[in-house]
Every structure is written in C-alpha cells, then in structure tokens.
Coordinates of C-alpha atoms and ligand atoms in Angstrom, one line a residue:
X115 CA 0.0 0.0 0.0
X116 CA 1.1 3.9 -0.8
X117 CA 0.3 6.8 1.0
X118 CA -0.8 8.8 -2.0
X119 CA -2.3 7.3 -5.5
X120 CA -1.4 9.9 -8.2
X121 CA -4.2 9.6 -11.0
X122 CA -2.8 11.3 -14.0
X123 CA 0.8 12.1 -15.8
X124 CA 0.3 15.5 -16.8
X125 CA 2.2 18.4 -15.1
X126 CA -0.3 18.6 -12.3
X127 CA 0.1 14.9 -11.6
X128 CA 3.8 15.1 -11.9
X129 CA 4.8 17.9 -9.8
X130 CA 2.3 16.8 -6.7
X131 CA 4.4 13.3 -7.8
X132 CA 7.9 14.8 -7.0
X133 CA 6.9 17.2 -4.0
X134 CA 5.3 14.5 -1.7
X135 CA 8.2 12.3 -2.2
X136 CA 10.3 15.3 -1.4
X137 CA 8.0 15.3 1.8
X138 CA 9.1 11.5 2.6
X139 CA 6.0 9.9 1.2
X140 CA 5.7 6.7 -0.7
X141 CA 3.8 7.2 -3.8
X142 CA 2.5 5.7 -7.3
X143 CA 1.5 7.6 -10.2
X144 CA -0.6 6.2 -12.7
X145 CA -1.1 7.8 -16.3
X146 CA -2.8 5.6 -18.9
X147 CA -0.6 6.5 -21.7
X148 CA 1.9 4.0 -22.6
X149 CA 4.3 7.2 -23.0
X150 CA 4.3 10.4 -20.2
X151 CA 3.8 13.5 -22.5
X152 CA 1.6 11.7 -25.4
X153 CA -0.7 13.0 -26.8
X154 CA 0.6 16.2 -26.7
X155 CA -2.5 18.4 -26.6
X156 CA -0.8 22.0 -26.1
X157 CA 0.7 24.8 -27.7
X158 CA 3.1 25.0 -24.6
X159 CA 3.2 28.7 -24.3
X160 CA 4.0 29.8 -21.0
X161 CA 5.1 32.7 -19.1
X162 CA 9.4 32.9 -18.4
X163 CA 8.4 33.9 -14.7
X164 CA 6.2 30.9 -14.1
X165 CA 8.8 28.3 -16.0
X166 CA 11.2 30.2 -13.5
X167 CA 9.4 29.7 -10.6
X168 CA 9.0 25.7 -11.3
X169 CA 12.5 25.4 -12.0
X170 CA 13.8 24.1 -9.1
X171 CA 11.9 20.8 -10.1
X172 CA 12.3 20.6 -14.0
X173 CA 14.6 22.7 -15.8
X174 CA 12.5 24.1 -18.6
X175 CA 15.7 25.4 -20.5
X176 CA 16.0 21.6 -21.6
X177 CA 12.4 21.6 -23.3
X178 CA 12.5 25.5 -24.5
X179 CA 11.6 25.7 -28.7
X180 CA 11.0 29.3 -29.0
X181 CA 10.9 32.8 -27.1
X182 CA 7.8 34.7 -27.3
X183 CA 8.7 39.3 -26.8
X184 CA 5.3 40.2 -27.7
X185 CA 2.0 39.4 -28.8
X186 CA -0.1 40.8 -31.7
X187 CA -3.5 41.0 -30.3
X188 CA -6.5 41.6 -33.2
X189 CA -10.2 42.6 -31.9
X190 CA -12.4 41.9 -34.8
X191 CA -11.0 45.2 -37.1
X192 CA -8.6 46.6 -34.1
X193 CA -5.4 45.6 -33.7
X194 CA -2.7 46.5 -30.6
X195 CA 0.8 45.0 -30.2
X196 CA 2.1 44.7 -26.7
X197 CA 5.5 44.2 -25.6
X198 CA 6.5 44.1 -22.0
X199 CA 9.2 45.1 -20.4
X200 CA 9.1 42.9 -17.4
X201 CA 7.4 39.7 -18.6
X202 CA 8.2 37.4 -21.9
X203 CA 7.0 34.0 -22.5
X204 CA 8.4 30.6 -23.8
X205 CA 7.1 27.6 -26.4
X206 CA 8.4 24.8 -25.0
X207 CA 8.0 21.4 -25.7
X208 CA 5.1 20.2 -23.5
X209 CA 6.2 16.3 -24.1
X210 CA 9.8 17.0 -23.2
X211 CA 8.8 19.1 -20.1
X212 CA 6.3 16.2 -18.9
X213 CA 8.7 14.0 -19.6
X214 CA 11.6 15.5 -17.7
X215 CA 8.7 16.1 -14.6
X216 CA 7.9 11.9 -14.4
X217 CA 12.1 11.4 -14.8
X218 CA 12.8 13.5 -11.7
X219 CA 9.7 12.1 -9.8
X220 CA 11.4 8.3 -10.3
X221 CA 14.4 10.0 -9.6
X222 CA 13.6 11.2 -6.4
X223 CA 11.8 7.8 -5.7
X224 CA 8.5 7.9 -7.3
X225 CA 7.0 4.8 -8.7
X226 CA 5.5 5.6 -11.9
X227 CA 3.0 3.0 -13.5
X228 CA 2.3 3.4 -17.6
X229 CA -0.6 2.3 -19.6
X230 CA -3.0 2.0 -16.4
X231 CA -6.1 3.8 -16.5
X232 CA -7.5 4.6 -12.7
X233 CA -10.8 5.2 -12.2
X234 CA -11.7 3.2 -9.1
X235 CA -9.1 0.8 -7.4
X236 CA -7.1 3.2 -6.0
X237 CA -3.8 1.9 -4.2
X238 CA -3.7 4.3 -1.3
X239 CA -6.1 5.8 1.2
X240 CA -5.2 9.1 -0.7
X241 CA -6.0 10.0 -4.2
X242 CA -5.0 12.7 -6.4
X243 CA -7.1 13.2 -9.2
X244 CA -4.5 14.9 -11.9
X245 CA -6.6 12.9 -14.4
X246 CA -7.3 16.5 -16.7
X247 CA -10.4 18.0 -17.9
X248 CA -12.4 15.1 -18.1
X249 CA -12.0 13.7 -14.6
X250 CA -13.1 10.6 -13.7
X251 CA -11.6 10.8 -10.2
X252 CA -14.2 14.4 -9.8
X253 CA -16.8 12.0 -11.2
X254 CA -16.1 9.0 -9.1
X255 CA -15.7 11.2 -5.9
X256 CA -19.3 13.2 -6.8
X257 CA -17.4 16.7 -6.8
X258 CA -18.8 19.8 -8.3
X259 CA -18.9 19.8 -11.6
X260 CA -17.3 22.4 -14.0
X261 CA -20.0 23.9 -15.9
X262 CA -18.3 26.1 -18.5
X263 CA -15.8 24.3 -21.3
X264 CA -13.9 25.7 -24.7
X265 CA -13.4 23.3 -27.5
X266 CA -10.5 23.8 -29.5
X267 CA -8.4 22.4 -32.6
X268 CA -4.7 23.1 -33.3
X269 CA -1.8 21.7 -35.6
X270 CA 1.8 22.8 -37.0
X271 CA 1.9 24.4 -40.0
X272 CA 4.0 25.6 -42.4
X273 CA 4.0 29.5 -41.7
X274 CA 5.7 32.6 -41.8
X275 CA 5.6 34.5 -39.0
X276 CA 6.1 38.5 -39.5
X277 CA 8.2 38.0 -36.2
X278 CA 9.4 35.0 -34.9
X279 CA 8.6 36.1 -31.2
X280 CA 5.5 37.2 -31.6
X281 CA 2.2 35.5 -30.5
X282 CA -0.4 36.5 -32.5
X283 CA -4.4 36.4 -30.7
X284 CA -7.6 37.0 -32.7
X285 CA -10.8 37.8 -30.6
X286 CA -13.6 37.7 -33.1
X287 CA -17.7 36.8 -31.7
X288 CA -18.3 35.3 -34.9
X289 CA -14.6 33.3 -36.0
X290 CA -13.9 32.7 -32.2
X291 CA -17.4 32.7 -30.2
X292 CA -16.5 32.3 -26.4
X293 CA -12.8 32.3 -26.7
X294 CA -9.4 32.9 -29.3
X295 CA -7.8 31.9 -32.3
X296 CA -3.8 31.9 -31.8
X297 CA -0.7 31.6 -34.3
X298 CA 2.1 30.6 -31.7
X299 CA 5.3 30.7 -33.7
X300 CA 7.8 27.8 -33.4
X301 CA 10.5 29.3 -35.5
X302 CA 11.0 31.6 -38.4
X303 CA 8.9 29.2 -41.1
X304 CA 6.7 26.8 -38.9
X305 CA 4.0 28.1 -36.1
X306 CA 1.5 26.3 -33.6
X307 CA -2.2 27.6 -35.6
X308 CA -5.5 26.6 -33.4
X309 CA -8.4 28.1 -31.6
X310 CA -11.0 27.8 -29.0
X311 CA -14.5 28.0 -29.1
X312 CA -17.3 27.5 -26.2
X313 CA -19.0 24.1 -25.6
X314 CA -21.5 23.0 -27.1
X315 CA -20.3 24.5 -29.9
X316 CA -18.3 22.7 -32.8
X317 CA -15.0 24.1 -33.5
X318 CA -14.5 22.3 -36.8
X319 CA -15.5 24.4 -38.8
X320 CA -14.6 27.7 -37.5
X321 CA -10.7 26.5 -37.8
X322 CA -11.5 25.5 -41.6
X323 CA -12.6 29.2 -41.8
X324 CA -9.5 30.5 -40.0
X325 CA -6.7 28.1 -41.7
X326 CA -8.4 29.4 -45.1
X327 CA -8.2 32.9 -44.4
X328 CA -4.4 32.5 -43.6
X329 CA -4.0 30.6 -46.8
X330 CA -4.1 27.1 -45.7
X331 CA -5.8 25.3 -47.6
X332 CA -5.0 21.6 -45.7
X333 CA -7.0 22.2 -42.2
X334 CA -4.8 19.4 -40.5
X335 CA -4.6 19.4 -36.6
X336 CA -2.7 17.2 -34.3
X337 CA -4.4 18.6 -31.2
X338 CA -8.3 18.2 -30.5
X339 CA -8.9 18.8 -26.7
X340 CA -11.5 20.8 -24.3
X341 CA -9.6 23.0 -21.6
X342 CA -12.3 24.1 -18.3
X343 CA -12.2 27.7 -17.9
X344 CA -14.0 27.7 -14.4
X345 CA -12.6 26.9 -11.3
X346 CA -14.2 23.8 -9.4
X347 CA -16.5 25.1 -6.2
X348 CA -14.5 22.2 -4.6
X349 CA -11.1 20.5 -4.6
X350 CA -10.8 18.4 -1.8
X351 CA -13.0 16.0 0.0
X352 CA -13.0 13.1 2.2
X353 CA -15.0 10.3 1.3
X354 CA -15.6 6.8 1.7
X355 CA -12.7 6.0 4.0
X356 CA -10.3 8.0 0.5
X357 CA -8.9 12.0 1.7
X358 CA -9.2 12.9 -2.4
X359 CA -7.9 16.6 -3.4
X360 CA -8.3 17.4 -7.6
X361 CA -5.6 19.2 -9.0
X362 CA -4.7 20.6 -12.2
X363 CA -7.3 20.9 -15.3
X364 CA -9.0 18.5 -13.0
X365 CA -9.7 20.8 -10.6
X366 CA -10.1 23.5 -13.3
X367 CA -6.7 25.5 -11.6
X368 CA -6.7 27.1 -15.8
X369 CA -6.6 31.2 -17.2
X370 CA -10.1 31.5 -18.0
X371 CA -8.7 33.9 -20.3
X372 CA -6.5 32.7 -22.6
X373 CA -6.9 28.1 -21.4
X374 CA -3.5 28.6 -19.8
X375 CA -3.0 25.8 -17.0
X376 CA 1.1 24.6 -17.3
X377 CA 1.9 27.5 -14.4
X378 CA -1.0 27.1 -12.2
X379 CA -1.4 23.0 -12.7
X380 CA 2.3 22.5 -11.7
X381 CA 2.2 25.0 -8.8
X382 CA -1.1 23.5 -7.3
X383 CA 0.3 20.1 -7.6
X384 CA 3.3 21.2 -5.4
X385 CA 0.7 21.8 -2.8
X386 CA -1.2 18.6 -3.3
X387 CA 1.9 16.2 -2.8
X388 CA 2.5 18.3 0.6
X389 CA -0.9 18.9 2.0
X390 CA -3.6 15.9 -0.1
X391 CA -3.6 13.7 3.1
X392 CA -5.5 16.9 5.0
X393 CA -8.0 17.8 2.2
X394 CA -9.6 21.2 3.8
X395 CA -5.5 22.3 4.3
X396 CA -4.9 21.7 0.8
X397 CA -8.2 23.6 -0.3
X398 CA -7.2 26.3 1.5
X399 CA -3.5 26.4 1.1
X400 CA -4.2 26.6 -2.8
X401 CA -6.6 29.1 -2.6
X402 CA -4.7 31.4 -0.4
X403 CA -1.8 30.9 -3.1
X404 CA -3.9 31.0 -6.4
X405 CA -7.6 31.5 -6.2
X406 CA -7.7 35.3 -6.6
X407 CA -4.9 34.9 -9.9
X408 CA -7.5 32.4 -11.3
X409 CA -10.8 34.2 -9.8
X410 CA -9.1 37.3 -11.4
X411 CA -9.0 35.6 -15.4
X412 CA -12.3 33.9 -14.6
X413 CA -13.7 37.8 -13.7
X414 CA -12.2 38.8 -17.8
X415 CA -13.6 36.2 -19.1
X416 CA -16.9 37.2 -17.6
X417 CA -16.6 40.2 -19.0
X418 CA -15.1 39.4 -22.2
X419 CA -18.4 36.8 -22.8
X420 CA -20.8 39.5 -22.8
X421 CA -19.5 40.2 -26.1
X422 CA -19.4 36.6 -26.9
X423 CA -15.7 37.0 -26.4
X424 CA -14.6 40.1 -28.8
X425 CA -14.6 43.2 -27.1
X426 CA -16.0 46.2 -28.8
X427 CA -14.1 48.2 -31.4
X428 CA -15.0 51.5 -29.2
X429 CA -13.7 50.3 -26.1
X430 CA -10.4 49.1 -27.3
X431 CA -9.9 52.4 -29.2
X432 CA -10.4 53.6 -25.9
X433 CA -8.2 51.6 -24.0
X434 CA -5.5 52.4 -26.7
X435 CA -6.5 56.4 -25.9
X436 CA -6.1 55.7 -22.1
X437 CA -3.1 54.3 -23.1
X438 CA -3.7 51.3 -20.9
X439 CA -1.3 49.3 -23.9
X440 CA 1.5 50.8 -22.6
X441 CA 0.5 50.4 -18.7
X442 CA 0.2 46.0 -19.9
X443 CA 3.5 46.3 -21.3
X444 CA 5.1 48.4 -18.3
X445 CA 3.3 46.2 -15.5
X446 CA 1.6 43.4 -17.3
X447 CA 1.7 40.3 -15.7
X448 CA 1.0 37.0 -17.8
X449 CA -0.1 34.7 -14.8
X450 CA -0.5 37.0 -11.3
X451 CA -2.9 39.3 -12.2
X452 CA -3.2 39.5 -8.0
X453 CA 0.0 40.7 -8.2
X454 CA -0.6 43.8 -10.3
X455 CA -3.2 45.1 -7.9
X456 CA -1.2 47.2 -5.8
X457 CA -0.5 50.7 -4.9
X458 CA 2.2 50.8 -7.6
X459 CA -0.4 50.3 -10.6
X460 CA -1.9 53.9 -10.3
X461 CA 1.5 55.3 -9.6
X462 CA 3.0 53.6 -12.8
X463 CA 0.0 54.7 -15.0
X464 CA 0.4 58.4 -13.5
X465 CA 3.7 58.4 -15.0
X466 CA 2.9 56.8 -18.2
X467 CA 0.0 59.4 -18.7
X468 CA 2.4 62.1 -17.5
X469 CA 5.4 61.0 -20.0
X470 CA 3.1 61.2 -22.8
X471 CA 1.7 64.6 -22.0
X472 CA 5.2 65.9 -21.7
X473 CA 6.5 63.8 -24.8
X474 CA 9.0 61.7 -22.7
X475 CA 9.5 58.8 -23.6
X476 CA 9.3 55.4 -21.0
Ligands
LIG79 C1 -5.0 23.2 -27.6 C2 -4.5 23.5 -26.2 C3 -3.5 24.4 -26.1 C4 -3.0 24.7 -24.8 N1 -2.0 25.6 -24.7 C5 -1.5 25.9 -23.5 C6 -0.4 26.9 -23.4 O1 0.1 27.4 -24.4 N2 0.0 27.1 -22.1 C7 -0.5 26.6 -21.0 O2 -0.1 26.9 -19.9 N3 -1.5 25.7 -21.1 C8 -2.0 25.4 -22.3 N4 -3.0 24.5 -22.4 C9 -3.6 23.9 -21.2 C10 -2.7 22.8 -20.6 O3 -2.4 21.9 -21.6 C11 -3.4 22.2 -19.4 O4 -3.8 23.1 -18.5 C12 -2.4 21.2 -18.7 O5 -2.1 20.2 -19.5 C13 -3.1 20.7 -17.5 O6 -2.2 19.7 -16.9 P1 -2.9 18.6 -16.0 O7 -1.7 17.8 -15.5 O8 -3.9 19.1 -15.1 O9 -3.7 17.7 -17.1 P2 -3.2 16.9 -18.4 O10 -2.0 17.5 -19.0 O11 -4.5 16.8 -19.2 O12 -2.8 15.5 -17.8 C14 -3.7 14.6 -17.4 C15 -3.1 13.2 -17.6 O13 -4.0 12.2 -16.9 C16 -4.1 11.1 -17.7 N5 -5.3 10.4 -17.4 C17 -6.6 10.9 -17.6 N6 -7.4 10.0 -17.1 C18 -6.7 9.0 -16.5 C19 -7.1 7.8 -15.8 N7 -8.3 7.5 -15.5 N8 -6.1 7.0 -15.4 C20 -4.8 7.3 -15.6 N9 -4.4 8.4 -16.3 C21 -5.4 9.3 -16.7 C22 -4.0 11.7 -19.2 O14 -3.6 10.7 -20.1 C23 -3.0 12.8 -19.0 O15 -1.7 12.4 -19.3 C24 -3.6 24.1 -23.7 C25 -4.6 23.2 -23.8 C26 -5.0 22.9 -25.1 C27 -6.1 21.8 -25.2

C-alpha cells in the first residue's frame, strides 16, 4: 500500500508526484498513456516567470523551442501589439517538459506506473485526481462539476511569421465565439495555428474558416482537446474512507482567459503532494496561493463573454486612448494578475500618462 495514489501524468500529476516524495512519502502515479507527454495536446506557451518559478523541479531550458517578446493581439478590425518590459513567454516542448517532470519524480523515488487507466481501485487511502479536464476521479468522488468548457483544434503548420517572437491572438464573436484563435510561432517558417470555441459548440469548422483565411488550404490538426475555464467550487473532500484533493485541469486551476493551466497546474500540484492527506489544508493552502490569480482571469472572461468574447471596437480604441497598452506592457503580468493590484499600478499609470503629455519617452 502507498500513501498517496497519483491519477494522471500530466504536469499537475507530476509535480504533486515529485513534491510529496520530497515530503518522505511513498507514492504511485498512474497515467494511462503508454508514454508520459503523449498525446501532446498544447501549444506549450508559458510565461518565463512561471517556468522560473518551477524550475527548481524541471529545468525548462531543456524543453525550450522558442521565445515569445510580444504578442499581436487583433479585436475583430482593431489591432494592438504589446510588448512588456518585465514579462516574456516561452514555447516549449510540452512532451519533453512532462517527460523530464515523471524522470525527476522516479528519480527522487516515485514509482511511476504506464498504460493504467484509474478510475476506481485506488492503491492508497489518498488519491489525487490529476486525471485532466475530463475527470473521472471528480466524477467518481461526486465533486462539483465544472460547468463552463472551450473546445478547441490546433496543428503545425508551415507559416511565416512576420516576427518569430510574436504571438499573435484574434478575438472575433463570430470566427472565435466564447474564446481565441492563436498563431504561436515555433520558429521563423513553422507556427502552432489553433483556436478555442465555447462548448457545445463545434470548432470544426470555425478553424476550416480560420486556416483558409491564412491561406491554408489543408485544415490538419494534431491537437483536438477541451480546456475548463471555471474553477471547481470544490477541490478536496473526504470520502468513503479515501482523503481525495483534484488538481490541475481537474480541478479547473486554468486562465479563463487565454486556457493557460502549465503554471497554475504545476504550482497547485506542489501543494497537493505536501498537503492531499489533509484535504480542507490543501483547499485552502491553494486558494490562499492561487484563487484570486485564477478568480481574477475567470472575472475577464466574464466580462469578455458579454461580447461573446470580442470586445468592442470603441472600447479598445479607448483603451488604446487611455493608453492602458502601454500600462500591460510596463506592468503586465502573464499569470499573477493579484500581483498587479497594488499601490504601484496607479503610480506607474500616473507616470505613463504624464510621460506622454510631456513627450517623454518610458
Ligand atoms: C490546444 C491547447 C493548447 C494549450 N496551450 C497551453 C499553453 O500554451 N500554455 C498553458 O499553460 N496551457 C495550455 N493548455 C492547457 C494545458 O495543456 C493544461 O492546462 C495542462 O495540460 C493541465 O495539466 P494537467 O496535468 O492538469 O492535465 P493533463 O495535462 O491533461 O494531464 C492529465 C493526464 O492524466 C491522464 N489520465 C486521464 N485519465 C486517466 C485515468 N483514468 N487513469 C490514468 N491516467 C489518466 C491523461 O492521459 C493525461 O496524461 C492548452 C490546452 C489545449 C487543449
């Protein structure tokens, strides 16, 4: 017998893998791939100060493809481009990085077991459910369910990118209802091309439309997967004789803005391998962490959806006039929005409102 029963290889599963081993626990992780890291369903994009933070468990250096300065971001006819100063973003390789997360957890003394699905004979008194957006461990366990889903598509194309590290992001209500289309670039002739749309919707045939008007004519994808973008009410439980904490996509720890859950997966699964065998401690220990980063996308989203996800030319004209581009790229945060709220933001705007009246530059 274990004292913890990992369900699920991803990065969630992974790094609450390698920290409660770290902690002295005995553990096994089950994924029920025959490889860790296959499918890849990801475009791997990911914030340098997250990767950073996680580093101290995988060096991400090992699985970097590309480095991403700035992002092209297109609302319906509008278009802004923001580079910040403070934050840049890496493509990495999401099977190399998942990879290197299950080698250090077997490292460290992890038992890893491939090619077994879980979904009730669980080998210790604690589960994990890292088991992604379709959960059977939430399902098994009766937890809360996730109400609000994206569909998306994405493959590897063939494409020139007017700038190598530049993401580019189309908001459109009727090309991207509910969520994006993004053109991730890999290097100088190949990018990552896919979108989102919300559930129940089909996204089919919105990516035949978006691959056409980039002048693909193949519409090829390697990567057809749902992403939650609500958290769950509840994480953590104790039932049936099993202390059970969700973590990861499972737990819906993902941006609702942009289906970003490497950075806050990873993070929360630290916590699980310390604190899964006292549920309420891990519920609360993540939450005190995360909750208002993720409660903070969630809110944007919110807002974004009464648009049906493309906010209106006006406002971002506005924005553009408020210059609150250049207050993103001075401040903006990729991950911690929690972290921008502070007394600091008004100052910093003051001055970049100030510098422009007085044609200074920042
Ligand atoms: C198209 C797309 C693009 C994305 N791009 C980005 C991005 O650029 N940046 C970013 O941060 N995030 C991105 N994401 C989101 C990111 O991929 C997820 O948030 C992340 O993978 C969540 O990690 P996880 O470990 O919780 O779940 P997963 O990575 O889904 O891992 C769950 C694992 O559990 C295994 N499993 C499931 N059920 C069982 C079972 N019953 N028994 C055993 N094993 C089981 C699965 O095989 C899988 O390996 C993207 C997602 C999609 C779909």
């Amino acid at each position: 017998m274990y004292d913890m029963h990992i369900v699920g290889g991803g990065p969630a599963g992974c790094f609450a893998g390698i920290s409660a081993v770290q902690q002295g626990k005995k553990v096994l992780l089950s994924e029920e791939h025959k490889r860790i890291g296959e499918p890849e369903a990801c475009s791997g994009l990911v914030s340098k100060s997250g990767l950073e933070a996680l580093s101290s468990y995988v060096d991400y250096r090992k699985a970097k493809i590309n480095e991403i300065k700035s992002a092209k971001i297109v609302c319906g006819k509008e278009e802004i481009i923001v580079r910040p100063k403070k934050e840049s973003a890496v493509v990495i390789c999401r099977k190399e990085f998942d990879r290197m997360a299950a080698e250090r957890f077997v490292e460290e003394g992890g038992k890893l077991e491939l090619g077994k699905k879980v979904t009730r004979k669980f080998q210790a008194r604690t589960v994990v459910g890292a088991d992604g957006p379709a959960s059977a461990i939430a399902e098994h366990f009766g937890f809360p369910r996730i109400e609000k889903y994206v569909a998306t598509l994405q493959g590897e194309f063939s494409y020139r990118c007017q700038d190598k590290h530049q993401t580019e992001l189309y908001f459109s209500s009727e090309h991207f209802p509910g969520f994006f289309g993004w053109i991730i670039p890999i290097n100088e002739e190949e990018a990552k091309i896919g979108l989102g749309v919300r559930l129940p919707l089909h996204p089919l045939i919105y990516y035949k439309r978006f691959l056409s008007r980039l002048g693909i004519k193949e519409a090829k994808f390697s990567v057809s997967a749902v992403i939650p973008i609500q958290m769950r009410r509840q994480t953590a439980i104790e039932r049936g004789g099993y202390r059970v904490a969700l973590v990861g996509d499972a737990a819906g720890q993902v941006k609702a803005t942009t289906g970003g859950g490497i950075f806050f997966g990873a993070s929360c699964g630290i916590l699980a391998g310390k604190y899964a065998q006292q549920p309420a401690k891990y519920e609360s220990e993540w939450k005190k962490s995360y909750w208002l980063d993720l409660a903070l996308h969630q809110q944007a989203r919110a807002i974004l959806d009464i648009w049906g996800g493309q906010p209106p030319s006006l406002l971002v004209r506005a924005a553009k006039m408020a210059l609150f581009d250049e207050l993103i790229e001075q401040e903006g945060k990729m991950d911690r929005w929690s972290q921008m709220v502070s007394p600091q933001l008004p100052l910093a705007y003051g001055k970049i409102v100030l510098c422009r009246l007085f044609g200074v530059k920042t």
